[in-house]
XYZ file of C-alpha atoms in Angstrom:
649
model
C -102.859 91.911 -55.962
C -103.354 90.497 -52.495
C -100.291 90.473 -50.011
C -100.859 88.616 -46.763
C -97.666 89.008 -44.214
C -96.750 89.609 -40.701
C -93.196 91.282 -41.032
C -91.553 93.904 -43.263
C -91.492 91.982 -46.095
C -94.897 92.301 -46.382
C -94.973 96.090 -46.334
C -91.924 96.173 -48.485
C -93.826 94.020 -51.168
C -96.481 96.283 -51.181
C -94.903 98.930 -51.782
C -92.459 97.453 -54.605
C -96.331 96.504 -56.820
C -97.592 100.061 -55.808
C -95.005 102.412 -56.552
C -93.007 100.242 -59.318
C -95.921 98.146 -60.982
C -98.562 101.015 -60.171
C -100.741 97.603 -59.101
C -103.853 97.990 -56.690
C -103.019 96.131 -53.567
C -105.047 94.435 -50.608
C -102.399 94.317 -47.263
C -103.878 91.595 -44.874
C -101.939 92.234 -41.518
C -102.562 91.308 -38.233
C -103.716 93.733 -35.844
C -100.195 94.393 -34.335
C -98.925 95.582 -36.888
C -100.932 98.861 -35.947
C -97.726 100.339 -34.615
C -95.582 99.753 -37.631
C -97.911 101.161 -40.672
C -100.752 103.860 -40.001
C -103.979 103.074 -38.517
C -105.315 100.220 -40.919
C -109.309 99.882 -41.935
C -110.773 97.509 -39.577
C -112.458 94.443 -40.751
C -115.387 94.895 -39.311
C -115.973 98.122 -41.158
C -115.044 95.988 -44.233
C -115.864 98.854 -47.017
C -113.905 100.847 -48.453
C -114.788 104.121 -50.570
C -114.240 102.646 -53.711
C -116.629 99.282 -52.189
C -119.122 101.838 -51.241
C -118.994 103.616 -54.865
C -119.352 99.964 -56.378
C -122.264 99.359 -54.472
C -123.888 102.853 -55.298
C -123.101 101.972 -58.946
C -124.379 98.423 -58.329
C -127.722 99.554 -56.999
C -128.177 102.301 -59.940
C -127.597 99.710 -62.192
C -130.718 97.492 -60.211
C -127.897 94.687 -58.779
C -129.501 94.534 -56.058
C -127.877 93.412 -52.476
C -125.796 91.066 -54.270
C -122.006 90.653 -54.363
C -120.727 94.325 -55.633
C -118.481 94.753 -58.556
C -115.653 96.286 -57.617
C -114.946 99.556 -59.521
C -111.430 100.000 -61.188
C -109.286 101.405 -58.204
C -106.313 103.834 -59.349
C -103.172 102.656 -60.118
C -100.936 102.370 -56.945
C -104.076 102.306 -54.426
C -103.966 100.088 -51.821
C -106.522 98.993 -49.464
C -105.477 97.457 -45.883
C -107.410 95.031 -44.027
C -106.483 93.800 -40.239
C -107.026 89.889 -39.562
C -105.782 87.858 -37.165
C -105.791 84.267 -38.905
C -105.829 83.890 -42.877
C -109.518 81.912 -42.507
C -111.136 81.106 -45.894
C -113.681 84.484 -45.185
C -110.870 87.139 -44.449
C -109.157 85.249 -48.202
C -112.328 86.178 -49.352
C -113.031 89.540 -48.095
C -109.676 90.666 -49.653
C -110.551 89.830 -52.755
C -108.706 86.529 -53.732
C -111.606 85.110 -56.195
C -110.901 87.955 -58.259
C -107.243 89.044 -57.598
C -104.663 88.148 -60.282
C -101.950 86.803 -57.092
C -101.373 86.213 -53.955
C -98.463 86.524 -52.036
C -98.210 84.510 -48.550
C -95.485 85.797 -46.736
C -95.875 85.267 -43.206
C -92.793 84.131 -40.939
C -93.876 81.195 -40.300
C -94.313 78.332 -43.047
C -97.320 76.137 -42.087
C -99.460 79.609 -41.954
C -98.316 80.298 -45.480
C -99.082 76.578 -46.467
C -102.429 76.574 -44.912
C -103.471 79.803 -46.624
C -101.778 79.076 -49.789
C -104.775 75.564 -50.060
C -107.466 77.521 -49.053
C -106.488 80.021 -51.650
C -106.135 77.779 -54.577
C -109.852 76.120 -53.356
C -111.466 79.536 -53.834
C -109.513 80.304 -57.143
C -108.064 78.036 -59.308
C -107.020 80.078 -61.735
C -104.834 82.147 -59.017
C -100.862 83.251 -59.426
C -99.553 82.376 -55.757
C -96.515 83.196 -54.168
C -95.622 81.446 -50.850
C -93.206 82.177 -48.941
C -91.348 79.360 -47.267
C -87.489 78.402 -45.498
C -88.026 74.393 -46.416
C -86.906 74.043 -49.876
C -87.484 70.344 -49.982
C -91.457 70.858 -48.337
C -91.671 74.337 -50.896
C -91.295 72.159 -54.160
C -93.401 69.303 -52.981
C -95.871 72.029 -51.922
C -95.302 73.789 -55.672
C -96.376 70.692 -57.178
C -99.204 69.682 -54.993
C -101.075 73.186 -56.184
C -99.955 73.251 -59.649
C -101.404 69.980 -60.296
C -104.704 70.978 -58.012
C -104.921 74.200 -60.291
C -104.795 72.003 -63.417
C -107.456 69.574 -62.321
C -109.887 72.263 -61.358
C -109.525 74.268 -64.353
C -109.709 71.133 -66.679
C -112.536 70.419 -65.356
C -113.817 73.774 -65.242
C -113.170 73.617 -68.948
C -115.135 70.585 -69.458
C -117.849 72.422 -67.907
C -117.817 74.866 -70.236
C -117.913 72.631 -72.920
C -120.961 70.940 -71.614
C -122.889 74.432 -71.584
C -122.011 75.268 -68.020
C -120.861 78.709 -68.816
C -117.970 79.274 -66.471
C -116.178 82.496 -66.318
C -113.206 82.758 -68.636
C -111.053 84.031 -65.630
C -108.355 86.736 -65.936
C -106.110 84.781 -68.434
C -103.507 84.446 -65.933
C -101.295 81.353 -65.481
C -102.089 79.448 -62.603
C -98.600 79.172 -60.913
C -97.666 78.154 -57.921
C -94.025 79.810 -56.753
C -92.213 79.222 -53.771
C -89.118 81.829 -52.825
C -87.716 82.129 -49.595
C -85.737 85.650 -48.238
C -83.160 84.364 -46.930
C -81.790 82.743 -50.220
C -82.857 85.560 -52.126
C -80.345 87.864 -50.125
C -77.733 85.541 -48.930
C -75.552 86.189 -52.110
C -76.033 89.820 -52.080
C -74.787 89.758 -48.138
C -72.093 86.969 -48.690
C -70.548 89.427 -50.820
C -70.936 92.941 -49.599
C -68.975 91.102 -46.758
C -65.483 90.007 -48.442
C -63.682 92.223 -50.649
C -62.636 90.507 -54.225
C -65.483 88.395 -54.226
C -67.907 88.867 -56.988
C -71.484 88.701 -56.419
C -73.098 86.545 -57.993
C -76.864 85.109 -59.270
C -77.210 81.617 -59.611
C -80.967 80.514 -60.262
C -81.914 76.866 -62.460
C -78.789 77.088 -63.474
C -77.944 80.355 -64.917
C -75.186 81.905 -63.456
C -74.193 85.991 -63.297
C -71.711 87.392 -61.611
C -70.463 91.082 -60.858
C -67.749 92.967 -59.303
C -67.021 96.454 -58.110
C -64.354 98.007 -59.410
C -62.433 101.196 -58.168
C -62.571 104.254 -59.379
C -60.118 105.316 -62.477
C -57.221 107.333 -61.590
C -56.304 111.016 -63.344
C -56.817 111.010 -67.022
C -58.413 107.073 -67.123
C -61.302 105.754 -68.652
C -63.091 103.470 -66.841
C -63.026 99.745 -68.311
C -66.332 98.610 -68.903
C -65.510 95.107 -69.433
C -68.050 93.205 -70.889
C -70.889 95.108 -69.728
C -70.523 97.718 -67.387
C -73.957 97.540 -65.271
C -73.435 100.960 -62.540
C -71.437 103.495 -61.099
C -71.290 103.518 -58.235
C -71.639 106.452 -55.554
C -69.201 109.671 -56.474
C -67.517 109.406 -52.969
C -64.074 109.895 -53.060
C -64.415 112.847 -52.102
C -67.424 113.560 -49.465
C -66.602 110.928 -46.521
C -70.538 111.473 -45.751
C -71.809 110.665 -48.991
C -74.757 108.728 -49.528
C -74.373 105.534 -50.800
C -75.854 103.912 -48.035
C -78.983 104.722 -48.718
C -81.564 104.914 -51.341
C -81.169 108.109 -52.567
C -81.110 109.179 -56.498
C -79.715 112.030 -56.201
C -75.961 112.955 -58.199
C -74.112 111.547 -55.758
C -75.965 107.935 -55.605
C -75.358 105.351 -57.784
C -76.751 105.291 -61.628
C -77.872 102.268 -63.096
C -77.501 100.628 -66.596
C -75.369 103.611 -67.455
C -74.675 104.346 -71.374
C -70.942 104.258 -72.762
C -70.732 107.911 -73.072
C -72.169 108.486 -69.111
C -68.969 105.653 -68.221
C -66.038 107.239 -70.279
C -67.416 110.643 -68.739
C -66.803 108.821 -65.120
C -64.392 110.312 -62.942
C -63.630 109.544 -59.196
C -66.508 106.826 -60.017
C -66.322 102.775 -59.068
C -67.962 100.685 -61.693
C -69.941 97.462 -60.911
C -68.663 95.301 -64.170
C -70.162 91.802 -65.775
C -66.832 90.677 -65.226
C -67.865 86.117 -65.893
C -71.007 84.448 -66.118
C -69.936 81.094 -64.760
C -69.168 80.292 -61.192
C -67.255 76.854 -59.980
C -67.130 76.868 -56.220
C -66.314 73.780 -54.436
C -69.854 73.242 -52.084
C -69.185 72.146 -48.531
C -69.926 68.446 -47.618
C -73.555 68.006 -46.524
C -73.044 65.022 -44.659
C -71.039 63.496 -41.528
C -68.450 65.762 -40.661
C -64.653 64.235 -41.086
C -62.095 65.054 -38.613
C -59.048 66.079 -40.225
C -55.728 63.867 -38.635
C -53.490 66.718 -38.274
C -56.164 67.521 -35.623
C -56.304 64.528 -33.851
C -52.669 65.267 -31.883
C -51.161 68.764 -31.409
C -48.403 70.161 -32.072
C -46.174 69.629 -29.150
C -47.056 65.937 -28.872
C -45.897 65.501 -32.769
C -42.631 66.933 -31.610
C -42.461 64.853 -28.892
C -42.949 61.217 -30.755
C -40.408 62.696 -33.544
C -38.047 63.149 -30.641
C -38.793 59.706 -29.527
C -38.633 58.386 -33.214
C -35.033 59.933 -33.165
C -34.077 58.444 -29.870
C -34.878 55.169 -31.194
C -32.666 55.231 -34.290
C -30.394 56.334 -32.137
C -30.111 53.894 -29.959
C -30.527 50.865 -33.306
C -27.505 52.581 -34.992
C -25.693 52.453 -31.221
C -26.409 48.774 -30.813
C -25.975 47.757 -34.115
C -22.020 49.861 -33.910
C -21.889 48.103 -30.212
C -22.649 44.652 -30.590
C -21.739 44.044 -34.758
C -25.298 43.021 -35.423
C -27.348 43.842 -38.874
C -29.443 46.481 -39.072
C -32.627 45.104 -38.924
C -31.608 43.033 -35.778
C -29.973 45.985 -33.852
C -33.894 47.362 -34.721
C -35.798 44.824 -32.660
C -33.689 44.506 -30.021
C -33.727 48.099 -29.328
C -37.230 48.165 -29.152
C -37.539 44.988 -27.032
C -35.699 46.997 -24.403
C -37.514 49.781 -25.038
C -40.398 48.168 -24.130
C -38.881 45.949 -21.305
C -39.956 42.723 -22.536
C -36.086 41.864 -23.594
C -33.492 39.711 -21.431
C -31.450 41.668 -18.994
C -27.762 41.802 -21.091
C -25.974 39.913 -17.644
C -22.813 39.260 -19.020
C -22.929 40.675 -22.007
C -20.193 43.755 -22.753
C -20.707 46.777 -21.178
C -21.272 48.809 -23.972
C -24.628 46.664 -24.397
C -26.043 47.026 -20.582
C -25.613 50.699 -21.152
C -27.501 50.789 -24.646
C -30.365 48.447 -22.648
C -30.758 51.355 -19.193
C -30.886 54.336 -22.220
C -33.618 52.239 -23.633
C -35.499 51.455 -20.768
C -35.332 55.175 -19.710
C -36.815 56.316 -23.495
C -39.451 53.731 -22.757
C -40.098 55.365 -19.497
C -40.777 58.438 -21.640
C -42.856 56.757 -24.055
C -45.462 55.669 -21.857
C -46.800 59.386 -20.689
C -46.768 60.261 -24.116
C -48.926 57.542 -25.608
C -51.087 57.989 -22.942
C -51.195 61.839 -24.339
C -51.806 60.946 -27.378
C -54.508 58.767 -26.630
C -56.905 60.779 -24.649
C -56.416 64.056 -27.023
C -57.243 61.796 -29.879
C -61.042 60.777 -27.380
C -61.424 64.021 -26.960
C -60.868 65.357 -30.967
C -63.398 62.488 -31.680
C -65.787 63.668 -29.062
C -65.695 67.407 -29.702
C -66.235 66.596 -33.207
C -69.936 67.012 -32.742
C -69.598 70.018 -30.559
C -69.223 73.353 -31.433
C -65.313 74.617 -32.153
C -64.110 77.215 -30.699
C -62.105 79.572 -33.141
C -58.259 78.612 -33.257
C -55.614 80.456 -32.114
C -53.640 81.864 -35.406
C -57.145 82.463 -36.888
C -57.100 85.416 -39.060
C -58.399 86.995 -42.431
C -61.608 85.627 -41.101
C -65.541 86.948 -41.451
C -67.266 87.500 -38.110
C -70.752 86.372 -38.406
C -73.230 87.911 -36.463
C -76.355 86.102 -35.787
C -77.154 82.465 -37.291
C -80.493 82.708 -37.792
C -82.777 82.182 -40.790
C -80.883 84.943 -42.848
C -77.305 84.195 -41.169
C -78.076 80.230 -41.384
C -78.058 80.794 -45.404
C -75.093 83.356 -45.274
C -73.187 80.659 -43.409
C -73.802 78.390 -46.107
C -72.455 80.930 -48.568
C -69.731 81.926 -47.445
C -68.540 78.416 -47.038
C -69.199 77.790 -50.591
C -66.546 81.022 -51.136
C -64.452 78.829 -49.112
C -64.614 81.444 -46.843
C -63.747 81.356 -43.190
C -66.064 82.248 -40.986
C -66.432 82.983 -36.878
C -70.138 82.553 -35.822
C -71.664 84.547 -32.414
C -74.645 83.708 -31.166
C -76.543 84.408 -28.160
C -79.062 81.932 -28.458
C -77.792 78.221 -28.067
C -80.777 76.738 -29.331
C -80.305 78.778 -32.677
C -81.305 77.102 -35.815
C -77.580 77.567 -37.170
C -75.598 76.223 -35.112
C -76.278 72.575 -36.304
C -74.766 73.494 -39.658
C -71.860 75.113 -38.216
C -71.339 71.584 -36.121
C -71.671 70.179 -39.416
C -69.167 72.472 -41.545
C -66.914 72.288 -38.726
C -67.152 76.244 -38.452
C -65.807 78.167 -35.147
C -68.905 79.652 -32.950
C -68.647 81.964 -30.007
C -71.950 81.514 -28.018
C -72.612 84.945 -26.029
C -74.100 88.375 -26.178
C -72.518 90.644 -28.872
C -73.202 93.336 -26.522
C -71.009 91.950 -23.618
C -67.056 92.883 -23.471
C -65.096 90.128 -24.642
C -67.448 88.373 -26.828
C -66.013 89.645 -29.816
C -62.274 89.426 -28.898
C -63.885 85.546 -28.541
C -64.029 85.944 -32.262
C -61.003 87.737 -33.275
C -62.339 90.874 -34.148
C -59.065 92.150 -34.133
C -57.854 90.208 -36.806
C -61.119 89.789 -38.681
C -61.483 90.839 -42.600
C -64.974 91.749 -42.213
C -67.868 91.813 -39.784
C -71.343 90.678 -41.153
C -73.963 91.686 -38.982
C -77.506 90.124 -39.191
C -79.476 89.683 -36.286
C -82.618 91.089 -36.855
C -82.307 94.088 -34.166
C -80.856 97.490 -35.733
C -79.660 98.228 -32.470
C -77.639 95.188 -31.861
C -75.532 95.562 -35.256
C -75.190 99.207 -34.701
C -73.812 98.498 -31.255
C -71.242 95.670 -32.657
C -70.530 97.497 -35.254
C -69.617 100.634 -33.094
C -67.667 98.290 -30.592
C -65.952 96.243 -33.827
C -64.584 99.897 -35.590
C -63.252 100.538 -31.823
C -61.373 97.753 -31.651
C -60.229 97.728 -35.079
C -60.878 101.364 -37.224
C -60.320 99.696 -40.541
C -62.420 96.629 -40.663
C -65.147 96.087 -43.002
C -68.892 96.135 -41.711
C -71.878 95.494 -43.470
C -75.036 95.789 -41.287
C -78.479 94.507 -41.433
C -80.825 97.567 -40.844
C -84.209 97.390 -41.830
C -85.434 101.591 -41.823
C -83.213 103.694 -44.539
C -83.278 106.924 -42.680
C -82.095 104.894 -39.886
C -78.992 102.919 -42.589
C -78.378 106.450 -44.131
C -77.737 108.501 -40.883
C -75.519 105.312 -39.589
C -73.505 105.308 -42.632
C -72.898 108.345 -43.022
C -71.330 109.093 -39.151
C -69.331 105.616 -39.556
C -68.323 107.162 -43.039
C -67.463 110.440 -41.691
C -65.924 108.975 -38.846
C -64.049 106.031 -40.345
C -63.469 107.276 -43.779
C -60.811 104.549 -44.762
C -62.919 101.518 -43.585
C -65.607 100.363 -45.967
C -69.227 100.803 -44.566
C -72.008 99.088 -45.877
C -76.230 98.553 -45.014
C -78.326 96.471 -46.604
C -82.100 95.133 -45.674
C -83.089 91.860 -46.330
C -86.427 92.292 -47.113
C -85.658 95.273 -49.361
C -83.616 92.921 -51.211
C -85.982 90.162 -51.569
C -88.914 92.436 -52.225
C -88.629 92.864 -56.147
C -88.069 89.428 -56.778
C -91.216 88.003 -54.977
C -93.269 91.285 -56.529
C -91.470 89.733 -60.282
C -92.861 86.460 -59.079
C -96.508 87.814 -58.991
C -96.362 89.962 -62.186
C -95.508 86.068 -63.666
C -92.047 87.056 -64.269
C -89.591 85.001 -62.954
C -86.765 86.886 -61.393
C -83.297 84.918 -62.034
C -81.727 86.921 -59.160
C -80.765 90.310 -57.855
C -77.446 91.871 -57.414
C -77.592 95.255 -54.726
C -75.705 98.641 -56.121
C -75.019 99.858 -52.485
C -78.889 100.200 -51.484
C -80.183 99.450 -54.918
C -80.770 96.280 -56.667
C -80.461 95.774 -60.158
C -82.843 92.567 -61.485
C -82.005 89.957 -63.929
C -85.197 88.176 -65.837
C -85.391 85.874 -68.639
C -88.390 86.774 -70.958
C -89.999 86.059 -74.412
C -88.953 89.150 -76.813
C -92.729 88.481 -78.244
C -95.547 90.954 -77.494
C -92.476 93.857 -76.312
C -92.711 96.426 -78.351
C -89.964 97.768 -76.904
C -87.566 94.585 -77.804
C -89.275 92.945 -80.867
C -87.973 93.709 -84.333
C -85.245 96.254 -82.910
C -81.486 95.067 -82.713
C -79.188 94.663 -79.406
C -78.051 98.276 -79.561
C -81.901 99.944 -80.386
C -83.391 97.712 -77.449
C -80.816 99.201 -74.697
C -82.386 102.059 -72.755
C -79.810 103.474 -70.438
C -81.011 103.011 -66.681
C -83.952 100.843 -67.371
C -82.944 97.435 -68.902
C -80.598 96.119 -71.080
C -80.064 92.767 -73.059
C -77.384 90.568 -71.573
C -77.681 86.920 -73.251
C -79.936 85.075 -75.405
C -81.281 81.946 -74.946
C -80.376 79.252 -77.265
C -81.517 76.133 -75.416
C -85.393 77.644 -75.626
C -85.467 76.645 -79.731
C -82.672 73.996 -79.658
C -80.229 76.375 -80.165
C -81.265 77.721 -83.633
C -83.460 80.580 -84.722
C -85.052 80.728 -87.759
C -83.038 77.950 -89.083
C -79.164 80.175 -88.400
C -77.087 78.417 -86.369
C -76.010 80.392 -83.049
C -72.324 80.363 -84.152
C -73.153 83.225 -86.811
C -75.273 85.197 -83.931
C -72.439 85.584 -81.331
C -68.878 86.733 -81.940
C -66.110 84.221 -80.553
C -67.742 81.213 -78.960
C -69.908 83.772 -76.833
C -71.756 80.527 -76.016
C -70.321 79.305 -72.674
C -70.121 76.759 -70.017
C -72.695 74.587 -71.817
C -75.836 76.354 -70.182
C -77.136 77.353 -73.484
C -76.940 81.348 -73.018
C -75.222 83.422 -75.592
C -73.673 86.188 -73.387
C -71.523 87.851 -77.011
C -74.307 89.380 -78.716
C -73.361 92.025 -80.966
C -75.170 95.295 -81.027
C -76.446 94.536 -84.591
C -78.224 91.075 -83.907
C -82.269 91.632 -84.820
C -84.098 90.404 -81.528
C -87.312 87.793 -82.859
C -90.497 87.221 -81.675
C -89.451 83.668 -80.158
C -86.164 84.857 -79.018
C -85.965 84.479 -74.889
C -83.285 87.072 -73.520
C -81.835 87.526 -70.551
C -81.614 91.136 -69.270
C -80.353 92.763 -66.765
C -83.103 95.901 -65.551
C -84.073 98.411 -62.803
C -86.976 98.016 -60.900
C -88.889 100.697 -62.571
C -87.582 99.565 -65.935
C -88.709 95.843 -65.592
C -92.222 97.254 -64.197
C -92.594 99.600 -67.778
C -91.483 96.956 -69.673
C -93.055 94.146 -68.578
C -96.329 96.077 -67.307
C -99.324 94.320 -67.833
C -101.195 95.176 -70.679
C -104.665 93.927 -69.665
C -105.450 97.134 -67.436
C -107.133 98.744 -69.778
C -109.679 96.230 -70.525
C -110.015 94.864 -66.862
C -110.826 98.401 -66.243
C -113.835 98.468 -68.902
């Protein structure tokens, strides 16, 4: 595996095929990244021990200078190369003609792009995995290699058929897949942010959705609802617990737990499979509408429905005055109102006193229209700027930072119908258009300045949602936030989990009523672009506190551990367990029994096709395709490739 990044996602990734998928890795980083990972091998000292051991081997064996073979590395090994550019020689130094993927996940997209065709030219038959932010330019880009990978290997196949003996390659599938961080953890932050909300996975249309529930109370049983898929951190009790960080020990959370480890759950919250369908009504896209209760405030509404009620006032006056009908008392009210009516010389006296009140009320009129009229210009013309957060505002969620990550949050949350407060420093950030857009409130300033916040009604604020992408900037608004309000919820964005742990445990300890919570965004994006290059594709991720539990739809054929054993046999307790089955993969039959006699009750919902009902009993097939939920480490054993051996030979 070849992982070629500039940020921690990069490291992260590594990590996640090492230590999960025991995979040998090649890190390509640029040379500043010296001061975030240990000294890395120079390029120019290209070798390796394990290239030098090839080439002894290669020269015993009378290869000559030639290319070496590369031995079989250990499991887990990684080898680290410094580059400044992704050129078609460092690709090729790292090993991409004979790598099984390649993950592109520098920060910036046209790097990522240019790499990802000069990859695919050297190997065909490569698994890629490209990072990118433009969904519209990543599925063009998807295409455009898939359809170069097919070419070239067709006719490298023809080749072969003509007696050109080409290699038979790794028997990988050539796919092309492009994820991007920020949607990958936007969910997952969206909803550590707002209490009641469930999280939820939403990926080609299959939908998941959890929620945390609290602990049970003396003598309860916690209910695991349709699937109960953690408990969550043993708390109650020790303000400066641990479930901010990743650690497994008794007091962190437990994954995939068994029925008897849940009824056995005391002073425990439970993460629950509460729905699997998710209607939310999406924001409009387009030109933003200005709502007409905005376009005149409140005081000038009372003032034209005190005019309104001068007005019939005056008609009913006149029309009591002067014995005229209704509808005639009507116009010539408002004909004096408006001075264009006869002055009422001679006429009784009653009647030149009804015409002065009307000509004063017209008097009165003017000013206001006028009012109305430039409030109105300037609702229209602030309808492209920025809003500033209204005065009653409350309940709200104080976005910090609209970035790439906090761009996508935005967009969540406003899905959740949600409302929002953005702060940003930078005016120029790349958020700010789609908060013009959505119509969302934005205080532009430094977090770190007094009064910024109280911009933003921290005070009255549900939550606080930090995600710029310096620790020390959400610390500090998070530490000026709990001082202005103790109780408020904050969910930070910290990247080191010594750093998260020791945070959350003194905001814990100090603020033991207020709900504390740190999550990384490239920790949560990691295992589903390292599921990407095993070939798996990753339907989503929901995080367990600092955890993340993985859903993936795969093929029960060639798992040993799946195939031929029923629901109930299949479940290992804190490494996977089957959720749904597929029914749309084999037009909803299998084997010729129709899918109402597999699932109790109509477990078939929403039309997507998935069976979520299975009982424990059902026999899983060779051709069945599940959907299971899994740990990291459980997905790795389960879906570990099976090649090694041979590759190894």
């Amino acid at each position: 595996m070849v992982v070629a990044g500039d940020d921690a996602l990069a490291h992260r990734l590594a990590a996640e095929l090492r230590g999960v998928y025991g995979e040998r890795v090649t890190l390509v980083v640029p040379p500043t990244q010296r001061s975030v990972r240990p000294p890395v091998v120079g390029r120019a000292r290209a070798s390796t021990l394990f290239d030098r051991m090839s080439a002894a081997v290669n020269r015993a064996a009378g290869n000559g200078e030639g290319p070496p073979n590369r031995m079989a590395e250990p499991a887990g090994s990684e080898r680290v190369l410094e580059a400044t550019e992704l050129t078609e020689s460092v690709l090729a130094e790292a090993g991409v003609e004979r790598a099984a993927a390649l993950a592109l996940v520098h920060d910036d997209d046209e790097t990522n792009i240019r790499a990802a065709l000069t990859a695919r030219r050297l190997n065909p038959r490569l698994r890629l995995v490209i990072r990118l932010y433009n969904r519209r330019l990543g599925q063009h880009i998807e295409e455009l290699l898939d359809q170069a990978s097919a070419l070239a290997m067709a006719m490298a196949a023809d080749g072969e058929g003509d007696g050109g003996g080409g290699s038979g390659g790794l028997g990988f599938d050539a796919s092309t897949t492009v994820l991007s961080d920020a949607d990958t953890a936007a969910p997952a932050l969206a909803a550590t942010a707002v209490a009641g909300t469930s999280k939820v996975v939403q990926t080609d249309g299959l939908m998941l959705r959890a929620v945390e529930r609290p602990p049970p109370g003396p003598g309860e049983v916690a209910d695991p609802g349709l699937c109960t898929l953690a408990l969550l951190s043993a708390t109650t009790n020790d303000p400066a617990g641990a479930d901010g960080s990743e650690s497994s020990g008794s007091q962190g959370p437990r994954l995939l737990p068994d029925e008897r480890a849940v009824a056995a759950a005391t002073g425990r919250g439970t993460v629950v499979l509460e729905t699997v369908s998710y209607a939310a009504s999406a924001p409009s896209a387009g030109r933003s509408v200005v709502p007409f209760g905005s376009l005149l405030s409140r005081r000038l509404r009372w003032s034209f429905a005190g005019l309104v009620g001068c007005v019939v006032g005056l008609a009913v006056a006149s029309m009591l005055v002067t014995g005229e009908p209704p509808l005639q008392a009507t116009y010539l009210t408002l004909l004096d109102l408006f001075a264009i009516n006869n002055p009422a010389i001679g006429e009784p006296i009653g009647r030149q006193i009804l015409q002065l009140f009307s000509g004063l009320v017209g008097l009165l009129l003017l000013p206001v229209l006028l009012a109305a009229v430039l409030e109105a210009l300037g609702t229209f013309r602030s309808g492209s700027a920025l809003r500033k957060p209204p005065r009653g505002l409350s309940g709200h969620v104080v976005l910090l930072g609209v970035g790439k990550i906090g761009t996508r949050v935005l967009t969540r949350l406003r899905e959740l119908n949600i409302p929002v407060v953005c702060v940003e420093a930078d005016p120029e950030a790349r958020g700010l258009a789609l908060a013009r857009r959505l119509r969302v409130p934005v205080v532009l300033g430094d977090v770190t300045q007094e009064g910024v916040l109280e911009a933003a009604k921290i005070h009255r604020a549900h939550a606080l949602l930090a995600l710029t992408s310096a620790d020390t900037t959400n610390l500090e608004a998070a530490l000026y936030a709990r001082g202005v309000r103790p109780d408020l919820r904050v969910v930070l964005r910290l990247y080191d989990d010594d750093f998260a742990t020791a945070v959350y445990r003194t905001l814990r300890a100090a603020h033991p009523q207020a709900l504390t919570r740190s999550r990384s965004v490239s920790h949560l994006a990691a295992p589903a672009f390292a599921g990407a290059m095993m070939g798996r594709q990753i339907l989503g991720a929901i995080p367990v506190e600092r955890r993340v539990l993985l859903f993936a739809a795969i093929v029960v054929g060639g798992h040993p551990q799946l195939e031929g054993r029923t629901v109930g046999e299949a479940f290992r307790a804190g490494a996977w367990r089957v959720l749904a089955l597929d029914t749309a993969a084999s037009g909803g039959r299998r084997g010729g029994e129709p899918m109402s006699a597999v699932g109790g009750g109509g477990g078939e919902r929403g039309g997507s096709g998935l069976v979520w009902d299975l009982p424990s009993t059902y026999v899983l097939r060779a051709e069945d395709r599940v959907v299971l939920a899994a740990t990291r480490r459980g997905l790795a054993e389960l879906l570990g490739r099976r090649r090694r051996e041979s590759a190894g030979t």
